[in-house]
Short mmCIF file of C-alpha atoms in Angstrom, two decimals:
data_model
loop_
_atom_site.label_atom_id
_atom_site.label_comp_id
_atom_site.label_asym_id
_atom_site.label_seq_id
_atom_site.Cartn_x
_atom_site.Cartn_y
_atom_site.Cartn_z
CA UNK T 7 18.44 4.40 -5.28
CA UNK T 8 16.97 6.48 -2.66
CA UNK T 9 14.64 5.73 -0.27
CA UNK T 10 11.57 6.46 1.99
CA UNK T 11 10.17 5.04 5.00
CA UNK T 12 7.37 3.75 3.17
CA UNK T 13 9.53 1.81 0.60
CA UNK T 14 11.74 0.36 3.73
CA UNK T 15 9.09 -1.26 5.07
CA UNK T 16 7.94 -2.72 1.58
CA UNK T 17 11.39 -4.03 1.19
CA UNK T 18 11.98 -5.83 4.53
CA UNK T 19 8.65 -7.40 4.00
CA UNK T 20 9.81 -8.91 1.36
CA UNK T 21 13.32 -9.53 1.05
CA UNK T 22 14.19 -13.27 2.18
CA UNK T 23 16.28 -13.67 5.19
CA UNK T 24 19.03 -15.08 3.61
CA UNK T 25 19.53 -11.42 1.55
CA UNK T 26 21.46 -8.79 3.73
CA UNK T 27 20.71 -5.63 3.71
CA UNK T 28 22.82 -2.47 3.73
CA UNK T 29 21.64 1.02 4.41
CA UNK T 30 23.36 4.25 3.58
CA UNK T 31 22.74 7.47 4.91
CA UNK T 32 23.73 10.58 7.70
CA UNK T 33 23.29 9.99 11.44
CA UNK T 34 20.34 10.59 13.08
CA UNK T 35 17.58 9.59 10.68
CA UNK T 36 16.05 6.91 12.51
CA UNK T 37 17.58 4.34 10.56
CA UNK T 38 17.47 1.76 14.14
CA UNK T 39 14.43 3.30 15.44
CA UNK T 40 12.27 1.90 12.19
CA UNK T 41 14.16 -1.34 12.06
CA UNK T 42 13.31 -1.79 15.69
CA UNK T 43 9.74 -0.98 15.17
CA UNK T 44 9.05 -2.67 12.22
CA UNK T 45 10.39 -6.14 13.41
CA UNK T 46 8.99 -5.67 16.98
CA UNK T 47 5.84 -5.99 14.91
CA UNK T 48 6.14 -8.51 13.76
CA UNK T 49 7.57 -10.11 17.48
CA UNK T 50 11.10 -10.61 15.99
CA UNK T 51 14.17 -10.02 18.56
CA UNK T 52 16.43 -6.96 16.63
CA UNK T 53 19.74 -7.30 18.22
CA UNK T 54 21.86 -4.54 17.30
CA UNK T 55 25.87 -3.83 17.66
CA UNK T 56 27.73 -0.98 17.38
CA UNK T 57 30.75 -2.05 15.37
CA UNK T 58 32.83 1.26 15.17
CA UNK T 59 32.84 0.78 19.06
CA UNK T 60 34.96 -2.69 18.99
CA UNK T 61 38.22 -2.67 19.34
CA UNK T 62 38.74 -6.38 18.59
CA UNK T 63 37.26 -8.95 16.99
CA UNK T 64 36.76 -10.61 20.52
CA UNK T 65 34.25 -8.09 20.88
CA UNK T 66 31.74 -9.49 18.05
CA UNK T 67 32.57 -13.47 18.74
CA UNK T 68 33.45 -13.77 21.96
CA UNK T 69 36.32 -14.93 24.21
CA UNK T 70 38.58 -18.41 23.52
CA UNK T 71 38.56 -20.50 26.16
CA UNK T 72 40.07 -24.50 26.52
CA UNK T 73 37.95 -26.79 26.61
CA UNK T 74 39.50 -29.48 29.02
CA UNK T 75 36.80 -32.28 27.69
CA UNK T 76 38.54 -32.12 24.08
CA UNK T 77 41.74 -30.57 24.74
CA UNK T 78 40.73 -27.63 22.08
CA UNK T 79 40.06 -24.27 21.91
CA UNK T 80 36.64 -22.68 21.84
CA UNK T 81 35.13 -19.62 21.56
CA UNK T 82 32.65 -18.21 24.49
CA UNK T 83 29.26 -17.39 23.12
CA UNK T 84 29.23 -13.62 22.87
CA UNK T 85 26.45 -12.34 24.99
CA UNK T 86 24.01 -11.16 22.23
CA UNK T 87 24.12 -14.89 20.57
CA UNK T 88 20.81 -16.29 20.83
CA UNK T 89 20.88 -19.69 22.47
CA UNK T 90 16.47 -20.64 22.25
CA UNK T 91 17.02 -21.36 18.92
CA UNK T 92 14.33 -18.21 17.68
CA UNK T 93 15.41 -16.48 14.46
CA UNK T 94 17.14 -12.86 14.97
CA UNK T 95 17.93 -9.66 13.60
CA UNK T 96 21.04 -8.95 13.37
CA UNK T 97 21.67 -5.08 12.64
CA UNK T 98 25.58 -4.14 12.53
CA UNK T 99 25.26 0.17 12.52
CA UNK T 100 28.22 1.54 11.99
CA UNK T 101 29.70 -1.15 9.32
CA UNK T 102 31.81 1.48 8.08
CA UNK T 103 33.31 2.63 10.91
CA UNK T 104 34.58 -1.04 11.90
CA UNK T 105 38.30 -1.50 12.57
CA UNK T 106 39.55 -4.11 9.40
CA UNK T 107 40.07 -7.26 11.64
CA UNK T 108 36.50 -6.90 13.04
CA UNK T 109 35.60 -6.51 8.99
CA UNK T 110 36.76 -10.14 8.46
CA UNK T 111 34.99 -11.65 11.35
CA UNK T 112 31.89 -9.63 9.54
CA UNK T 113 32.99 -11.54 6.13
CA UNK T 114 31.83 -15.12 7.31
CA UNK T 115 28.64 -14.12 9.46
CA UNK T 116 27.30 -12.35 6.16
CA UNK T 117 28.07 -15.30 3.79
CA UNK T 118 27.51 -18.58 5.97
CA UNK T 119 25.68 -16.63 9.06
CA UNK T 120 28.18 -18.60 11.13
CA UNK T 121 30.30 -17.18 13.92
CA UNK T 122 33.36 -19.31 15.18
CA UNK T 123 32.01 -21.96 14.16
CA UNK T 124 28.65 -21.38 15.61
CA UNK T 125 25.32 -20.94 13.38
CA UNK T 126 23.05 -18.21 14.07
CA UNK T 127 19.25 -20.05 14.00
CA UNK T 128 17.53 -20.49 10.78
CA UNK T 129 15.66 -17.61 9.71
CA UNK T 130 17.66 -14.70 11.06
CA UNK T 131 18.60 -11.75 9.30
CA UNK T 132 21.75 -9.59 8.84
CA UNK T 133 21.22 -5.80 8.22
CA UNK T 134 23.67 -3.29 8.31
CA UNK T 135 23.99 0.51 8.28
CA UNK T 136 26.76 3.04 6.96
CA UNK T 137 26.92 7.07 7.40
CA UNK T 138 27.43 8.54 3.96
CA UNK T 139 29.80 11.73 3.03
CA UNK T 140 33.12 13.06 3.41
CA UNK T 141 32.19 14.38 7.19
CA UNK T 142 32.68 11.09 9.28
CA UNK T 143 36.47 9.06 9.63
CA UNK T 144 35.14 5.72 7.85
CA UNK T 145 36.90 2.52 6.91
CA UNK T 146 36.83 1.47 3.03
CA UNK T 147 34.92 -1.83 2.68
CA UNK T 148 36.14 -4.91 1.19
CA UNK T 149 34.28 -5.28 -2.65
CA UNK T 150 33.69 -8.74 -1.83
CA UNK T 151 32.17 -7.76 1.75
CA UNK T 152 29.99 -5.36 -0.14
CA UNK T 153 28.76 -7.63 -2.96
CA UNK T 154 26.89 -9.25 -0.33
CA UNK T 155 24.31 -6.85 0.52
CA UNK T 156 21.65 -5.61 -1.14
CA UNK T 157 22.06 -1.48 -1.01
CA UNK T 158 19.69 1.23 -0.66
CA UNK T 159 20.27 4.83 0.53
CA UNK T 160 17.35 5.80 3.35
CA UNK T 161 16.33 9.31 2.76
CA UNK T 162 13.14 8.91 4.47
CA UNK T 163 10.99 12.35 3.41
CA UNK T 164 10.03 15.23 6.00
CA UNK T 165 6.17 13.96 5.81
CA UNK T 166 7.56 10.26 7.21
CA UNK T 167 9.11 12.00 9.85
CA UNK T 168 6.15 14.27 10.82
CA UNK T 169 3.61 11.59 10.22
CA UNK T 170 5.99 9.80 13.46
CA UNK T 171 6.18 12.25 15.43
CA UNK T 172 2.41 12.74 15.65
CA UNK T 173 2.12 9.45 16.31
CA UNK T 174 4.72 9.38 19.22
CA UNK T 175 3.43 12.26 20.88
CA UNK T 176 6.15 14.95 19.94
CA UNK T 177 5.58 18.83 21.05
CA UNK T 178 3.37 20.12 18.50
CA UNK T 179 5.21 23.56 18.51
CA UNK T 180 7.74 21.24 16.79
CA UNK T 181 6.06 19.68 14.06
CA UNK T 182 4.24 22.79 13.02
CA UNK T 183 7.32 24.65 13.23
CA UNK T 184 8.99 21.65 11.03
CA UNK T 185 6.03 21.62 8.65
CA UNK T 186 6.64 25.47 7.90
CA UNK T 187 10.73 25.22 8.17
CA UNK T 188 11.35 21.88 7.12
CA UNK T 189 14.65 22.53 5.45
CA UNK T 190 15.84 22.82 9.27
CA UNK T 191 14.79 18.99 10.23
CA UNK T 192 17.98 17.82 9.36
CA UNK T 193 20.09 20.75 9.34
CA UNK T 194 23.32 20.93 7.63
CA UNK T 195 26.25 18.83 8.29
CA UNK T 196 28.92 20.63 6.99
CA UNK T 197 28.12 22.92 9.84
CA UNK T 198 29.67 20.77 12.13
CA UNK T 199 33.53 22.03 12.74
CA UNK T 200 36.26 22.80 14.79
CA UNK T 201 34.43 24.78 17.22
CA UNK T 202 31.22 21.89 17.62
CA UNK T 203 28.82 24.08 16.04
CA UNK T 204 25.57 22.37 16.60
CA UNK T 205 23.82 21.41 13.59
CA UNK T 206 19.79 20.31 14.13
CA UNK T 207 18.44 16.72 12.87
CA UNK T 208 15.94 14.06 13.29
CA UNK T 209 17.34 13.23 16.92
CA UNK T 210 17.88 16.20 18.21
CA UNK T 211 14.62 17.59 17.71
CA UNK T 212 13.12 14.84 19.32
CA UNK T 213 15.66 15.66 22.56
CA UNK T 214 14.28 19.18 22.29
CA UNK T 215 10.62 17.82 22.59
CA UNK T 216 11.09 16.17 25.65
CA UNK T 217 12.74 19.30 27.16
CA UNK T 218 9.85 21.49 26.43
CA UNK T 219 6.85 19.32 26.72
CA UNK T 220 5.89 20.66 30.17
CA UNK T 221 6.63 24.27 29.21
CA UNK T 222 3.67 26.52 28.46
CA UNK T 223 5.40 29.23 28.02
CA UNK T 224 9.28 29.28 26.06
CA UNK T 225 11.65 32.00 27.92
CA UNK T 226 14.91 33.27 27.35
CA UNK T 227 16.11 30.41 29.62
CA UNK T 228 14.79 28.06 27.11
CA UNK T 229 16.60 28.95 24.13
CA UNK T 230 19.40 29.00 25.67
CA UNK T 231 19.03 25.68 26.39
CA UNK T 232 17.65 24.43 23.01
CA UNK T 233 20.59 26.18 20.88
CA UNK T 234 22.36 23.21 22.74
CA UNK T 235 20.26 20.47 21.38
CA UNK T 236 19.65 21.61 17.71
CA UNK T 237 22.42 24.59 17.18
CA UNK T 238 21.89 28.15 17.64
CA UNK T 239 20.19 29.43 14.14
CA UNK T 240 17.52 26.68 14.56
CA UNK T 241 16.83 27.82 18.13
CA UNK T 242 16.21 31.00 17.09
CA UNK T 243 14.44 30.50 14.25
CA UNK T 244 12.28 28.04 16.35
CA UNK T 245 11.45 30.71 19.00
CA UNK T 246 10.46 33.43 16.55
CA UNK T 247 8.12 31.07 15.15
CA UNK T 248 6.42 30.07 18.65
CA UNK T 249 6.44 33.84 19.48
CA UNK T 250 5.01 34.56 16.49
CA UNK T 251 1.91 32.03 17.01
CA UNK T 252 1.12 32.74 20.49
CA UNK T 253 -1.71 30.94 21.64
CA UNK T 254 -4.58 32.27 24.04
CA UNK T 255 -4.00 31.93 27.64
CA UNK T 256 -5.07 27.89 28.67
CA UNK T 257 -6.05 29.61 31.97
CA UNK T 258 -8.43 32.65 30.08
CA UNK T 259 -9.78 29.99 28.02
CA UNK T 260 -11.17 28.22 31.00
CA UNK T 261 -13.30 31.28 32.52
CA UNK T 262 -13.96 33.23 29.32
CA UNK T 263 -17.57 33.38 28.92
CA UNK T 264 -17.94 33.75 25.03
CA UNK T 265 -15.62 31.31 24.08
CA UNK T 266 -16.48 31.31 20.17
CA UNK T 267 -15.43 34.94 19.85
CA UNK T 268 -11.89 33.93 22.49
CA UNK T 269 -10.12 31.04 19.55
CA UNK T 270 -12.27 31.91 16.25
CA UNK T 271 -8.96 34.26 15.09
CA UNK T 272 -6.81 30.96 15.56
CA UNK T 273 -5.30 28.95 12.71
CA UNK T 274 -4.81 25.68 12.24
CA UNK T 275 -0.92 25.58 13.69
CA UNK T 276 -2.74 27.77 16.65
CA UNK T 277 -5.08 25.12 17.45
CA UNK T 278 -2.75 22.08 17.87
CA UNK T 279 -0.48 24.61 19.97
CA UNK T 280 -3.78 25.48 22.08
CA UNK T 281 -4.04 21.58 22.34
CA UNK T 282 -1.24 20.86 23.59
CA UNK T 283 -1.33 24.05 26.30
CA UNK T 284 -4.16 23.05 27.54
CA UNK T 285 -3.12 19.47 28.56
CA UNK T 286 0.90 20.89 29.97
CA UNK T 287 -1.26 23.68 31.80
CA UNK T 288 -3.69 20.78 33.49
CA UNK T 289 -0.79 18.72 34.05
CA UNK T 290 0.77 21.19 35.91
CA UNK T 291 -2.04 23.55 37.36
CA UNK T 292 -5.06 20.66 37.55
CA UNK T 293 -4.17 20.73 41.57
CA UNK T 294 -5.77 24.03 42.05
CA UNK T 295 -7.73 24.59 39.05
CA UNK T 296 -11.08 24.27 40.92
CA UNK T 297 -11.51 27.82 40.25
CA UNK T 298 -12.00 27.50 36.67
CA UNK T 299 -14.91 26.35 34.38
CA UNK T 300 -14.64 22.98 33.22
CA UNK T 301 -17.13 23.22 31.65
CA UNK T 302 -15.59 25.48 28.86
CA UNK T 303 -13.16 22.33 28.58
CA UNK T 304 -16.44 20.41 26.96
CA UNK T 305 -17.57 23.40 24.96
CA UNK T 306 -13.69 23.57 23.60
CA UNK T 307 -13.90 20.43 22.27
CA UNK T 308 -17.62 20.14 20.90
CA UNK T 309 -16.76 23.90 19.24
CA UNK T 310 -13.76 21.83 17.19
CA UNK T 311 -16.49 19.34 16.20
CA UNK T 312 -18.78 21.67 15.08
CA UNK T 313 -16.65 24.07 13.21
CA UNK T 314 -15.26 21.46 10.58
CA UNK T 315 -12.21 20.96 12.77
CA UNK T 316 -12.76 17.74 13.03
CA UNK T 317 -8.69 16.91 12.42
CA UNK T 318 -7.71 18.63 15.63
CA UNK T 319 -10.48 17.22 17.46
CA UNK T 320 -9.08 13.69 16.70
CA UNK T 321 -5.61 15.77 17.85
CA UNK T 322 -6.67 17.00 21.14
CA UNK T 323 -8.33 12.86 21.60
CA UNK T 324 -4.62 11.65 21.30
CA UNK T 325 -3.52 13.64 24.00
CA UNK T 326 -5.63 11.65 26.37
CA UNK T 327 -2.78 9.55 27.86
CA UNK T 328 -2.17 8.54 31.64
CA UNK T 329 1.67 8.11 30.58
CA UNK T 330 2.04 11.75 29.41
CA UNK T 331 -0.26 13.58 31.43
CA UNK T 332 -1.48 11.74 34.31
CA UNK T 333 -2.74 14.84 36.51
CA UNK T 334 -4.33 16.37 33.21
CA UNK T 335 -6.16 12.91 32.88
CA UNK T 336 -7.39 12.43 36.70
CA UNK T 337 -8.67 16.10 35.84
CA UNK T 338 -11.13 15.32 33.05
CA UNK T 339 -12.17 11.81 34.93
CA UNK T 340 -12.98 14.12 38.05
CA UNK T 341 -14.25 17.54 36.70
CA UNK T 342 -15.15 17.20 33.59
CA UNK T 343 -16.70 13.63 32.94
CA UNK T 344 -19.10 14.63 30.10
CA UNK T 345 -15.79 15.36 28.23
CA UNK T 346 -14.37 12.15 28.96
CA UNK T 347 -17.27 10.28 27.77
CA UNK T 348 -17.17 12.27 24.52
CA UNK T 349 -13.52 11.42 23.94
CA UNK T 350 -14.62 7.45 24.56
CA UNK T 351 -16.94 7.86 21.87
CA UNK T 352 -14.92 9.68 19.37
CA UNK T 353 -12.04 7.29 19.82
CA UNK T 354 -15.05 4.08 19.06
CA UNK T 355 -15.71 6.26 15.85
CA UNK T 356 -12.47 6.83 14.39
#
């Protein structure tokens, strides 16, 4: 059965700890990042391993050393093994790309959640991830390895994904462009060939925020750049749609004198763009922007209140961060305090 965010978090709420877990699905998804989230919540450790990366079983239990007290041989706590006795999470990604003799070392932790010997503390959980589809070199698992996990394929939708990447800050030229194109989130795999031909998911267009965030304006330069994060037909497409929903000039809208008549024309998509200028152009300008009215900063934001925008007021709010834009921040505090006091009060109301 397929899968959304939603229902992943319902079902590691509630499955017991002594159930493992097994998800199925294609790279890039987020399949870690919501496991780490969701049990960082909760303030559980998530300790995860990359099994297709060990080479021996050594790797996942640790070295044997003598022990001179006993005359026996012992295995060396591997370095992940918690030792305060505090439940973990165990997530093993890349289950099917495991070499077979790490497999059977796998066989015992999921059945007894012993290692060599050793017990993992009471309470801790084993989850595991595969990639899905004929495109990746994978190892066939053992039935009996299998039969202890429950399975589910993560699909999580295009609204999960957008409803994140509001919340962790992502260029908004990327989630409108995804909310109009959102057949090219995830791209398509069979893409991927002989030649590397870059194919655009969840991952990638996160890389590609972080490359543009301090770019008001997206040159030539640019997409160059970006066919090499999410593959050259996404690029494009991506830059045609930014081109094609130019916003107003951030440094216009700060000395236009009839500002209703300046962003009325604007949709919605323009608005969160215009957003998002404004705070890259502070951030990078707010040095020498004494020459500009602030003031039209505060008449920006109360004209979003007052014009049943209301949504993108609460958007431009969230941008309000001294860990993304520092300089933009110091700006308001300094020039415009009126609008900082306005932002207090709509972040007590929401």
């Amino acid at each position: 059965m397929k899968i959304d965010s939603t229902q992943l978090k319902f079902i590691l709420e509630n499955t017991p700890a002594a159930q493992n877990i097994m998800l199925v699905g294609r790279h890039g998804i987020g399949k870690s990042r919501i496991l780490e989230d969701f049990f960082a919540a909760r303030g559980e450790k998530v300790v995860t391993l990359f099994l297709g990366q060990m080479s021996d079983p050594g790797d996942l239990i640790g070295l044997p050393h003598l022990d001179e007290a006993t005359g026996r041989t012992e295995f060396m706590l591997p370095y992940w093994f918690p030792t305060d006795g505090k439940p973990v999470v165990l997530f093993l990604d890349e289950l099917n790309r495991a070499r077979p003799e790490v497999l059977q070392t796998v066989m015992d932790l999921t059945l007894n959640r012993k290692l060599a010997g050793k017990s993992l503390p009471e309470g801790s959980r084993i989850i595991s991830a595969v990639n899905g589809g004929s495109e990746y070199q994978l190892t066939d698992l053992d039935p009996a390895l299998v039969s202890r996990f429950n399975i589910y394929e993560f699909a999580p939708s295009v609204e999960d994904w957008i409803n994140w990447a509001r919340d962790a800050g992502l260029d908004s030229r990327i989630i409108s462009f995804i909310e109009e194109n959102p057949e090219l989130l995830d791209g398509d795999e069979s893409t991927v060939g002989e030649n590397l031909e870059r194919s655009p998911d969840r991952r990638s267009w996160e890389r590609l925020s972080k490359v543009i965030g301090k770019f008001e304006e997206l040159g030539d330069e640019m997409q160059a750049m970006a066919s090499g994060i999410v593959g050259d037909r996404a690029a494009a497409d991506f830059f045609r749609f930014v081109n094609n929903h130019r916003v107003p000039s951030v440094k216009d809208l700060l000395s236009v004198n009839d500002l209703p008549s300046f962003v009325e024309a604007l949709s919605f998509t323009d608005f969160t763009q215009l957003n998002e200028a404004i705070f890259r152009w502070l951030e990078a300008q707010s040095a020498t922007a004494s020459d500009f009215n602030a003031a039209n900063l505060v008449s920006y934001f109360d004209y979003l209140g007052d014009n049943n925008k209301k949504e993108l007021q609460a958007h431009f709010a969230s941008l309000v961060s001294a860990e993304r834009y520092p300089a933009a921040l110091n700006f308001i505090l300094k020039k415009a305090p009126e609008l900082y006091k306005k932002l207090l009060d709509l972040s007590d109301e929401l």
